[in-house]
Amino acid sequence: MMERADRQPRLSNVQTCILVGVASTSIAALFWPQAVWQMVLFVIHSLIVISPLVIPGILLAAWIIASGADKRIAKLFEGRMGWAILAASAVGAVTPVCGVTVLPLMAGLLAGGVPLAPVMAFWLSSPVTDPAMLATTAATLGLSFAIGKTVAAFCLGLLGGTGTWLFSRAGWAAAPLRQNGIVGRIVATRCAEALPFRVAIWNDAERREVFARQLWATTRLILICLIPAFAAEHVLNSLLQPEALTNYVGRDTAWAIPLAVFVGAPAYVDGYAALPLTRALIDHGMSQGAAMGFLVSGGVVSIWGAMAIFPVLRLPPFLLYLVLALIGSLLAGYGFDAVLLSL
């Protein structure tokens, strides 16, 4: 009997969250049916509105993995340091190199002897945006935000790579990885070694399978993140009055951007989920610069991102990562505000 019980499938964290969400919505519908129905309609309408921009980004993200382009991208990190940092920043700002996480690729590159500076440049720029995120940002917050976020990711990579280069003579910069089982497993499964590069993926059954798997994984991730996020946006709009946040993170508040970066970012959960909530916050008084600072810093210094990186990097490069991410996020917020004021 014990063996049969042990063999029973267990729910994953994602499945548990979905079940909790469905159960909570069902219970709420018993007490506030009209409000829940309005929320459901808002979520469906929002998904339909953003779909023409989001779908091409998802397809591109899946093709990058299935074609083996991520391996070609990794090669750009080798060579002259200045060029490597520039290439890593540019690539990180526009491409999803390893699906949802870049940890396997980054750990593999560092273990393979690639210097920390270009790896840090990519590590800082990559989480901020990618094709699917770019399209979703444009659909949710507008083209200016999508472009600004991409430019901010590139500049953050340049700042991170250059700042790390200054410490290249330090011992921890030459050996930044921790020596533990986690790093060993990550290096062993680095996705950059999966497939040789080939543009035409449809002639290969294995690549078609990888494309379909990546397509479903990205679509599933976006839906799981966006559906509750759009629901939260609807609730937030229902509860808050217009301009409710003006006194805290509004354009005329001196501490708006630092507050968004240092307080909001650690609680940041997911880039897709943050977009509808950020739109609601802007509608209720958050300044554009504070919103940009929140989105950029949340992508790189959220508590979840920090928890993933800390077991991989030694303490000095980990602290350098945090400092560079926070400085870059502040500059992104102030820079975006300055550009908007000049237009």
Coordinates of N, CA and C in Angstrom, one line a residue, residues 67 112 135 165 178 288 327 334:
S67 N 16.4 26.2 -33.4 CA 17.4 26.4 -34.5 C 18.8 26.2 -34.0
G112 N 33.5 27.3 -18.6 CA 34.3 27.1 -19.8 C 35.4 28.1 -20.0
A135 N 7.1 42.3 -27.3 CA 5.8 42.4 -27.9 C 4.7 42.6 -26.9
W165 N 34.5 44.7 -15.7 CA 35.8 44.7 -16.3 C 36.8 45.4 -15.4
R178 N 30.6 29.4 -7.5 CA 30.8 28.6 -6.3 C 31.1 27.1 -6.7
Q288 N 6.1 57.7 -15.3 CA 6.6 56.8 -16.3 C 8.0 56.3 -15.9
I327 N 22.0 50.4 -9.7 CA 22.4 51.6 -10.3 C 21.8 51.8 -11.7
Y334 N 15.4 57.4 -14.4 CA 15.6 58.9 -14.6 C 15.8 59.2 -16.1

